[in-house]
mmCIF file with all atom_site columns, C-alpha atoms in Angstrom:
data_model
loop_
_atom_site.group_PDB
_atom_site.id
_atom_site.type_symbol
_atom_site.label_atom_id
_atom_site.label_alt_id
_atom_site.label_comp_id
_atom_site.label_asym_id
_atom_site.label_entity_id
_atom_site.label_seq_id
_atom_site.pdbx_PDB_ins_code
_atom_site.Cartn_x
_atom_site.Cartn_y
_atom_site.Cartn_z
_atom_site.occupancy
_atom_site.B_iso_or_equiv
_atom_site.pdbx_formal_charge
_atom_site.auth_seq_id
_atom_site.auth_comp_id
_atom_site.auth_asym_id
_atom_site.auth_atom_id
_atom_site.pdbx_PDB_model_num
ATOM 1   C CA . MET A 1 1   ? 12.979  166.864 165.791 1.00 31.00 ? 1   MET A CA 1
ATOM 2   C CA . THR A 1 2   ? 13.502  167.970 169.351 1.00 38.00 ? 2   THR A CA 1
ATOM 3   C CA . THR A 1 3   ? 14.811  171.450 170.379 1.00 43.00 ? 3   THR A CA 1
ATOM 4   C CA . THR A 1 4   ? 14.453  174.548 172.193 1.00 50.00 ? 4   THR A CA 1
ATOM 5   C CA . ASP A 1 5   ? 14.042  176.801 169.582 1.00 55.00 ? 5   ASP A CA 1
ATOM 6   C CA . PRO A 1 6   ? 13.939  180.199 170.497 1.00 59.00 ? 6   PRO A CA 1
ATOM 7   C CA . THR A 1 7   ? 12.000  181.194 167.551 1.00 67.00 ? 7   THR A CA 1
ATOM 8   C CA . GLY A 1 8   ? 8.944   179.048 167.915 1.00 91.00 ? 8   GLY A CA 1
ATOM 9   C CA . PHE A 1 9   ? 5.426   179.978 168.723 1.00 95.00 ? 9   PHE A CA 1
ATOM 10  C CA . PHE A 1 10  ? 5.771   178.771 172.324 1.00 95.00 ? 10  PHE A CA 1
ATOM 11  C CA . ALA A 1 11  ? 8.920   180.838 173.396 1.00 94.00 ? 11  ALA A CA 1
ATOM 12  C CA . ALA A 1 12  ? 7.447   184.202 171.855 1.00 94.00 ? 12  ALA A CA 1
ATOM 13  C CA . TYR A 1 13  ? 4.166   183.315 173.641 1.00 94.00 ? 13  TYR A CA 1
ATOM 14  C CA . PHE A 1 14  ? 5.667   182.760 177.039 1.00 93.00 ? 14  PHE A CA 1
ATOM 15  C CA . ALA A 1 15  ? 7.856   185.352 176.519 1.00 92.00 ? 15  ALA A CA 1
ATOM 16  C CA . ALA A 1 16  ? 5.153   187.852 176.472 1.00 92.00 ? 16  ALA A CA 1
ATOM 17  C CA . LEU A 1 17  ? 2.953   186.199 179.239 1.00 91.00 ? 17  LEU A CA 1
ATOM 18  C CA . ASP A 1 18  ? 6.180   186.221 181.480 1.00 90.00 ? 18  ASP A CA 1
ATOM 19  C CA . GLY A 1 19  ? 6.763   189.704 180.548 1.00 90.00 ? 19  GLY A CA 1
ATOM 20  C CA . ASP A 1 20  ? 5.738   193.122 181.568 1.00 89.00 ? 20  ASP A CA 1
ATOM 21  C CA . GLU A 1 21  ? 2.227   193.014 179.598 1.00 91.00 ? 21  GLU A CA 1
ATOM 22  C CA . PRO A 1 22  ? 0.928   189.287 179.990 1.00 90.00 ? 22  PRO A CA 1
ATOM 23  C CA . LEU A 1 23  ? -2.029  190.795 177.964 1.00 91.00 ? 23  LEU A CA 1
ATOM 24  C CA . SER A 1 24  ? 0.084   191.011 174.952 1.00 93.00 ? 24  SER A CA 1
ATOM 25  C CA . ALA A 1 25  ? 0.338   187.136 174.606 1.00 93.00 ? 25  ALA A CA 1
ATOM 26  C CA . LEU A 1 26  ? -3.571  188.094 173.437 1.00 93.00 ? 26  LEU A CA 1
ATOM 27  C CA . GLU A 1 27  ? -2.157  189.207 169.782 1.00 95.00 ? 27  GLU A CA 1
ATOM 28  C CA . MET A 1 28  ? -0.864  185.680 169.009 1.00 95.00 ? 28  MET A CA 1
ATOM 29  C CA . VAL A 1 29  ? -4.558  184.189 169.230 1.00 96.00 ? 29  VAL A CA 1
ATOM 30  C CA . ALA A 1 30  ? -6.776  183.933 166.452 1.00 96.00 ? 30  ALA A CA 1
ATOM 31  C CA . ASP A 1 31  ? -10.520 185.091 166.540 1.00 95.00 ? 31  ASP A CA 1
ATOM 32  C CA . ASP A 1 32  ? -11.567 181.917 166.695 1.00 96.00 ? 32  ASP A CA 1
ATOM 33  C CA . ALA A 1 33  ? -9.127  179.977 169.000 1.00 96.00 ? 33  ALA A CA 1
ATOM 34  C CA . ASP A 1 34  ? -10.150 177.259 171.202 1.00 96.00 ? 34  ASP A CA 1
ATOM 35  C CA . PHE A 1 35  ? -8.560  176.141 174.355 1.00 95.00 ? 35  PHE A CA 1
ATOM 36  C CA . ALA A 1 36  ? -8.516  173.811 177.178 1.00 93.00 ? 36  ALA A CA 1
ATOM 37  C CA . ILE A 1 37  ? -5.858  174.149 179.950 1.00 90.00 ? 37  ILE A CA 1
ATOM 38  C CA . LEU A 1 38  ? -5.733  171.336 182.488 1.00 89.00 ? 38  LEU A CA 1
ATOM 39  C CA . PHE A 1 39  ? -3.994  171.749 186.288 1.00 84.00 ? 39  PHE A CA 1
ATOM 40  C CA . ALA A 1 40  ? -3.636  169.156 188.240 1.00 81.00 ? 40  ALA A CA 1
ATOM 41  C CA . ALA A 1 41  ? -4.089  169.205 192.066 1.00 66.00 ? 41  ALA A CA 1
ATOM 42  C CA . ASP A 1 42  ? -1.095  169.796 194.170 1.00 67.00 ? 42  ASP A CA 1
ATOM 43  C CA . GLU A 1 43  ? -1.314  170.496 198.063 1.00 65.00 ? 43  GLU A CA 1
ATOM 44  C CA . GLY A 1 44  ? -2.587  173.942 197.979 1.00 62.00 ? 44  GLY A CA 1
ATOM 45  C CA . ARG A 1 45  ? -5.316  173.946 195.302 1.00 60.00 ? 45  ARG A CA 1
ATOM 46  C CA . LYS A 1 46  ? -7.961  171.627 193.338 1.00 65.00 ? 46  LYS A CA 1
ATOM 47  C CA . ALA A 1 47  ? -7.525  170.145 189.931 1.00 68.00 ? 47  ALA A CA 1
ATOM 48  C CA . GLY A 1 48  ? -8.796  172.607 187.662 1.00 78.00 ? 48  GLY A CA 1
ATOM 49  C CA . HIS A 1 49  ? -10.010 172.798 183.875 1.00 81.00 ? 49  HIS A CA 1
ATOM 50  C CA . PHE A 1 50  ? -10.432 175.890 181.801 1.00 85.00 ? 50  PHE A CA 1
ATOM 51  C CA . ARG A 1 51  ? -11.872 175.954 178.422 1.00 89.00 ? 51  ARG A CA 1
ATOM 52  C CA . GLY A 1 52  ? -13.190 178.467 175.787 1.00 90.00 ? 52  GLY A CA 1
ATOM 53  C CA . GLY A 1 53  ? -12.251 180.858 173.246 1.00 91.00 ? 53  GLY A CA 1
ATOM 54  C CA . PRO A 1 54  ? -10.035 184.160 173.196 1.00 91.00 ? 54  PRO A CA 1
ATOM 55  C CA . ASP A 1 55  ? -12.520 185.633 175.816 1.00 91.00 ? 55  ASP A CA 1
ATOM 56  C CA . GLU A 1 56  ? -12.098 183.175 178.158 1.00 90.00 ? 56  GLU A CA 1
ATOM 57  C CA . LEU A 1 57  ? -8.154  183.176 177.423 1.00 90.00 ? 57  LEU A CA 1
ATOM 58  C CA . ARG A 1 58  ? -8.074  186.777 178.100 1.00 90.00 ? 58  ARG A CA 1
ATOM 59  C CA . LYS A 1 59  ? -10.310 186.456 181.674 1.00 89.00 ? 59  LYS A CA 1
ATOM 60  C CA . PHE A 1 60  ? -7.960  182.917 182.952 1.00 85.00 ? 60  PHE A CA 1
ATOM 61  C CA . THR A 1 61  ? -4.765  185.463 181.747 1.00 86.00 ? 61  THR A CA 1
ATOM 62  C CA . LEU A 1 62  ? -6.223  188.443 183.898 1.00 84.00 ? 62  LEU A CA 1
ATOM 63  C CA . ALA A 1 63  ? -7.019  185.829 187.015 1.00 81.00 ? 63  ALA A CA 1
ATOM 64  C CA . GLY A 1 64  ? -3.805  184.612 186.744 1.00 74.00 ? 64  GLY A CA 1
ATOM 65  C CA . ASP A 1 65  ? -1.070  185.258 189.490 1.00 72.00 ? 65  ASP A CA 1
ATOM 66  C CA . MET A 1 66  ? 2.062   185.864 187.150 1.00 76.00 ? 66  MET A CA 1
ATOM 67  C CA . GLU A 1 67  ? 4.402   187.915 189.530 1.00 82.00 ? 67  GLU A CA 1
ATOM 68  C CA . GLY A 1 68  ? 7.545   185.405 190.815 1.00 88.00 ? 68  GLY A CA 1
ATOM 69  C CA . TRP A 1 69  ? 7.324   182.625 188.235 1.00 90.00 ? 69  TRP A CA 1
ATOM 70  C CA . ALA A 1 70  ? 7.814   182.077 184.705 1.00 92.00 ? 70  ALA A CA 1
ATOM 71  C CA . HIS A 1 71  ? 7.548   179.613 181.930 1.00 94.00 ? 71  HIS A CA 1
ATOM 72  C CA . TYR A 1 72  ? 11.015  177.408 180.998 1.00 95.00 ? 72  TYR A CA 1
ATOM 73  C CA . ILE A 1 73  ? 10.824  175.385 177.756 1.00 95.00 ? 73  ILE A CA 1
ATOM 74  C CA . LEU A 1 74  ? 12.536  172.256 178.318 1.00 94.00 ? 74  LEU A CA 1
ATOM 75  C CA . ALA A 1 75  ? 11.984  170.670 174.664 1.00 93.00 ? 75  ALA A CA 1
ATOM 76  C CA . ALA A 1 76  ? 9.843   171.605 171.799 1.00 93.00 ? 76  ALA A CA 1
ATOM 77  C CA . SER A 1 77  ? 9.076   170.222 168.611 1.00 93.00 ? 77  SER A CA 1
ATOM 78  C CA . ARG A 1 78  ? 7.136   171.078 165.328 1.00 93.00 ? 78  ARG A CA 1
ATOM 79  C CA . THR A 1 79  ? 5.218   169.606 162.721 1.00 93.00 ? 79  THR A CA 1
ATOM 80  C CA . GLY A 1 80  ? 3.608   171.588 159.737 1.00 93.00 ? 80  GLY A CA 1
ATOM 81  C CA . ASP A 1 81  ? 1.320   173.650 162.150 1.00 94.00 ? 81  ASP A CA 1
ATOM 82  C CA . VAL A 1 82  ? 1.529   171.765 165.271 1.00 96.00 ? 82  VAL A CA 1
ATOM 83  C CA . GLU A 1 83  ? 3.986   172.647 167.941 1.00 96.00 ? 83  GLU A CA 1
ATOM 84  C CA . LEU A 1 84  ? 4.608   170.489 170.993 1.00 95.00 ? 84  LEU A CA 1
ATOM 85  C CA . VAL A 1 85  ? 6.440   171.965 173.911 1.00 96.00 ? 85  VAL A CA 1
ATOM 86  C CA . LEU A 1 86  ? 8.022   170.339 177.506 1.00 96.00 ? 86  LEU A CA 1
ATOM 87  C CA . GLY A 1 87  ? 8.452   172.505 180.148 1.00 96.00 ? 87  GLY A CA 1
ATOM 88  C CA . GLU A 1 88  ? 8.611   173.988 183.817 1.00 95.00 ? 88  GLU A CA 1
ATOM 89  C CA . THR A 1 89  ? 7.285   176.693 186.050 1.00 93.00 ? 89  THR A CA 1
ATOM 90  C CA . ARG A 1 90  ? 9.962   177.866 188.157 1.00 94.00 ? 90  ARG A CA 1
ATOM 91  C CA . THR A 1 91  ? 9.947   180.573 190.741 1.00 93.00 ? 91  THR A CA 1
ATOM 92  C CA . ASP A 1 92  ? 12.259  183.671 190.163 1.00 92.00 ? 92  ASP A CA 1
ATOM 93  C CA . ALA A 1 93  ? 14.899  181.805 192.408 1.00 95.00 ? 93  ALA A CA 1
ATOM 94  C CA . GLY A 1 94  ? 15.031  178.861 190.365 1.00 94.00 ? 94  GLY A CA 1
ATOM 95  C CA . GLU A 1 95  ? 12.620  176.519 192.312 1.00 95.00 ? 95  GLU A CA 1
ATOM 96  C CA . PHE A 1 96  ? 10.501  174.278 190.447 1.00 95.00 ? 96  PHE A CA 1
ATOM 97  C CA . ILE A 1 97  ? 6.969   174.548 190.419 1.00 92.00 ? 97  ILE A CA 1
ATOM 98  C CA . GLY A 1 98  ? 5.628   172.385 188.138 1.00 92.00 ? 98  GLY A CA 1
ATOM 99  C CA . SER A 1 99  ? 5.857   170.718 184.628 1.00 95.00 ? 99  SER A CA 1
ATOM 100 C CA . PHE A 1 100 ? 3.634   171.277 181.736 1.00 95.00 ? 100 PHE A CA 1
ATOM 101 C CA . VAL A 1 101 ? 2.989   169.792 178.222 1.00 97.00 ? 101 VAL A CA 1
ATOM 102 C CA . CYS A 1 102 ? 1.412   172.191 175.445 1.00 96.00 ? 102 CYS A CA 1
ATOM 103 C CA . VAL A 1 103 ? 0.391   171.813 171.776 1.00 97.00 ? 103 VAL A CA 1
ATOM 104 C CA . VAL A 1 104 ? -0.935  174.275 169.694 1.00 97.00 ? 104 VAL A CA 1
ATOM 105 C CA . GLU A 1 105 ? -2.156  174.237 166.021 1.00 97.00 ? 105 GLU A CA 1
ATOM 106 C CA . LEU A 1 106 ? -1.661  177.785 164.063 1.00 96.00 ? 106 LEU A CA 1
ATOM 107 C CA . ASP A 1 107 ? -3.707  179.316 161.549 1.00 96.00 ? 107 ASP A CA 1
ATOM 108 C CA . ALA A 1 108 ? -2.174  180.631 158.197 1.00 95.00 ? 108 ALA A CA 1
ATOM 109 C CA . GLU A 1 109 ? -1.254  183.905 160.000 1.00 95.00 ? 109 GLU A CA 1
ATOM 110 C CA . GLY A 1 110 ? 0.734   181.916 162.685 1.00 95.00 ? 110 GLY A CA 1
ATOM 111 C CA . ARG A 1 111 ? -1.840  182.723 165.410 1.00 96.00 ? 111 ARG A CA 1
ATOM 112 C CA . MET A 1 112 ? -2.943  180.030 168.096 1.00 96.00 ? 112 MET A CA 1
ATOM 113 C CA . LYS A 1 113 ? -5.792  178.004 166.449 1.00 97.00 ? 113 LYS A CA 1
ATOM 114 C CA . ARG A 1 114 ? -5.807  175.313 168.968 1.00 97.00 ? 114 ARG A CA 1
ATOM 115 C CA . TYR A 1 115 ? -4.506  175.172 172.172 1.00 96.00 ? 115 TYR A CA 1
ATOM 116 C CA . LEU A 1 116 ? -4.173  172.152 174.558 1.00 96.00 ? 116 LEU A CA 1
ATOM 117 C CA . THR A 1 117 ? -1.621  172.496 178.160 1.00 95.00 ? 117 THR A CA 1
ATOM 118 C CA . GLY A 1 118 ? -1.589  170.236 181.519 1.00 94.00 ? 118 GLY A CA 1
ATOM 119 C CA . ARG A 1 119 ? 0.457   171.121 184.152 1.00 92.00 ? 119 ARG A CA 1
ATOM 120 C CA . SER A 1 120 ? 1.215   168.921 187.123 1.00 92.00 ? 120 SER A CA 1
ATOM 121 C CA . PRO A 1 121 ? 3.602   169.444 190.253 1.00 91.00 ? 121 PRO A CA 1
ATOM 122 C CA . ALA A 1 122 ? 4.025   165.725 190.895 1.00 89.00 ? 122 ALA A CA 1
ATOM 123 C CA . ILE A 1 123 ? 6.312   164.623 187.780 1.00 91.00 ? 123 ILE A CA 1
ATOM 124 C CA . ARG A 1 124 ? 9.957   166.539 187.029 1.00 95.00 ? 124 ARG A CA 1
ATOM 125 C CA . PHE A 1 125 ? 11.739  165.244 183.729 1.00 94.00 ? 125 PHE A CA 1
ATOM 126 C CA . SER A 1 126 ? 15.214  165.265 183.474 1.00 90.00 ? 126 SER A CA 1
ATOM 127 C CA . VAL A 1 127 ? 15.521  166.985 180.490 1.00 79.00 ? 127 VAL A CA 1
#
């Protein structure tokens, strides 16, 4: 199943993360969550790998420059407690920044239990 379901976990998570209070997204994270975020290098920065639990995700969110860009979901799929999305980050002017793929495993309350994401500016999908 492929959809851009506006009610999925990532639709709500990115709406919070890209909104006026990015830290509100952390309310959707379980106390025992585990995550890994992998960023491919572009001309302006080195590759990055960020890993940890809720405290590290909070630090990562606080350190992020959230001004002037947002997440856009191109395709989504869900099987049981696992949701996958393919998306892009774009500037407020609509310029492409990078493609990303994310997967989340949700706990019984629908909160992030495990999270893995990768991002690269090198590839853009024609979805």
